[in-house]
Amino acid sequence: MSSWSPERKQSPGGWDPHLSRILFLLLLFVVSAKGVTPDPNACLVFHSRNGSSISCQPPAKLPRYLPADTVYLAVEFFNLTQLPAHILQGIPDLQELHLSSNQLEDLSAKFLLPVPQLKVLDLTHNALKRLPPGLFQVSAALHTLVLKENRLDSLEASWLHGLKALRHLDLSGNQLQTLPPKLLANFTDLHILDLGNNQLQTLPPDLLRGPLKLEWLHLEGNRLQVLEEGLLAPQPKLRYLFLNNNKLTTLAAGALRGLQVLDMLDLSNNLLTSVPEGLWASLGKAAGNMKVGFDISGNPWICDQKLDNLYLWLVANEDKMFSRNDTRCAGPKALEGQMLLAVASSY
Ligand SMILES: *[C@@H]1O[C@H](CO)[C@@H](O)[C@H](O)[C@H]1NC(C)=O
Ligand SMILES: *[C@@H]1O[C@H](CO)[C@@H](O)[C@H](O)[C@H]1NC(C)=O
Ligand SMILES: *[C@@H]1O[C@H](CO)[C@@H](O)[C@H](O)[C@H]1NC(C)=O
Ligand SMILES: *[C@@H]1O[C@H](CO)[C@@H](O)[C@H](O)[C@H]1NC(C)=O
């Protein structure tokens, strides 16, 4: 069997913040196919029984007034450093706000006050270094917050006060070096947490205490060295775990204990030479059967008796292994360069 394509691992997971936009564009396509050609200098407007949807991209001019029943607003790719004042005034039913690919550096604490029904806020690819405390004071309905690819180097729990329905938090592609304690303590409904591609060296031990239903956890592309015993313990419903492209040398023996529905585990491109006995006990055959698979490639495995436990597990779960050809022994000398699976099979 060939190894699985790594591209498929890049999917953001679960809920797609851009899906609604795609649906919106499809609707516009249907409209324009009927003979209404959109004017490039105007925003695209779509009216439905549910309310109006407005999507603006350059070279369109931003409208001075938005329909009072606007439920969807996208102002993207303008490189705006500031939003037009009062842009959200008079559209109290707004549910989705997409502001990606601007150059926003600051938001006012009062920015979201006019739109208490907001469910989705997408700020991907801006220049935010901080958020004003109080920004979300009326955002009890917000379930998706995307702050991907901004310039956040730290966070404060108070920035997120007011959020009560958060299901998807995306902080990937920032410069976060540490996270404050209790950051997620109030987000019991969180399903997707993306902290990928930051500069995290350690995580607060209580990071995942609070959420009750986490399914996707992205920690790839950081500088983590150790996966501690208790970090994942509060999340038995975790299904997708990405720890690839860190500097992990040490996994605690109980680090994955209790993850009985884990469908995907990516540990590729770390510095693992060995793993403790029992690490895999709750995963794979005889425990929960992983639906997707696991990747331990790109680590400098030392293929000696300390890996006995892993060898047995690998052979039993071979059909779920990604990147076999890149999963090789770095030592001892006699086995250097051998495929780990071949060594395991002949053991
Ligand atoms: C209107 O909202 C309903 C319920 O949320 C949804 O099923 C329907 O697809 C929406 N219609 C349009 C045109 O967006
Ligand atoms: C925004 O910035 C990008 C990158 O610098 C540039 O390619 C693009 O043309 C700019 N867009 C506008 C509308 O100024
Ligand atoms: C959790 O919510 C309570 C009540 O709104 C608030 O007092 C507390 O500061 C919040 N904790 C964190 C860590 O955000
Ligand atoms: C396996 O990896 C080796 C060296 O890393 C490479 O030369 C070879 O083409 C790879 N084989 C397959 C089937 O990908």
CSV table of C-alpha atoms in Angstrom, one decimal, residues 39 82 119 159 186 199 202 224 257-258 276 325 338:
chain,number,residue,atom,x,y,z
A,39,ASP,CA,-20.8,45.5,-12.0
A,82,GLN,CA,-9.3,51.2,9.2
A,119,LYS,CA,-22.3,34.3,14.7
A,159,TRP,CA,-10.0,39.9,25.4
A,186,ASN,CA,-15.5,29.4,29.9
A,199,GLN,CA,5.9,30.0,18.4
A,202,THR,CA,5.1,25.3,26.3
A,224,LEU,CA,6.8,22.2,21.7
A,257,ARG,CA,-4.5,7.9,27.6
A,258,GLY,CA,-8.2,8.0,27.3
A,276,PRO,CA,7.4,5.3,26.5
A,325,ASN,CA,8.7,5.4,3.4
A,338,GLN,CA,15.9,1.2,7.5
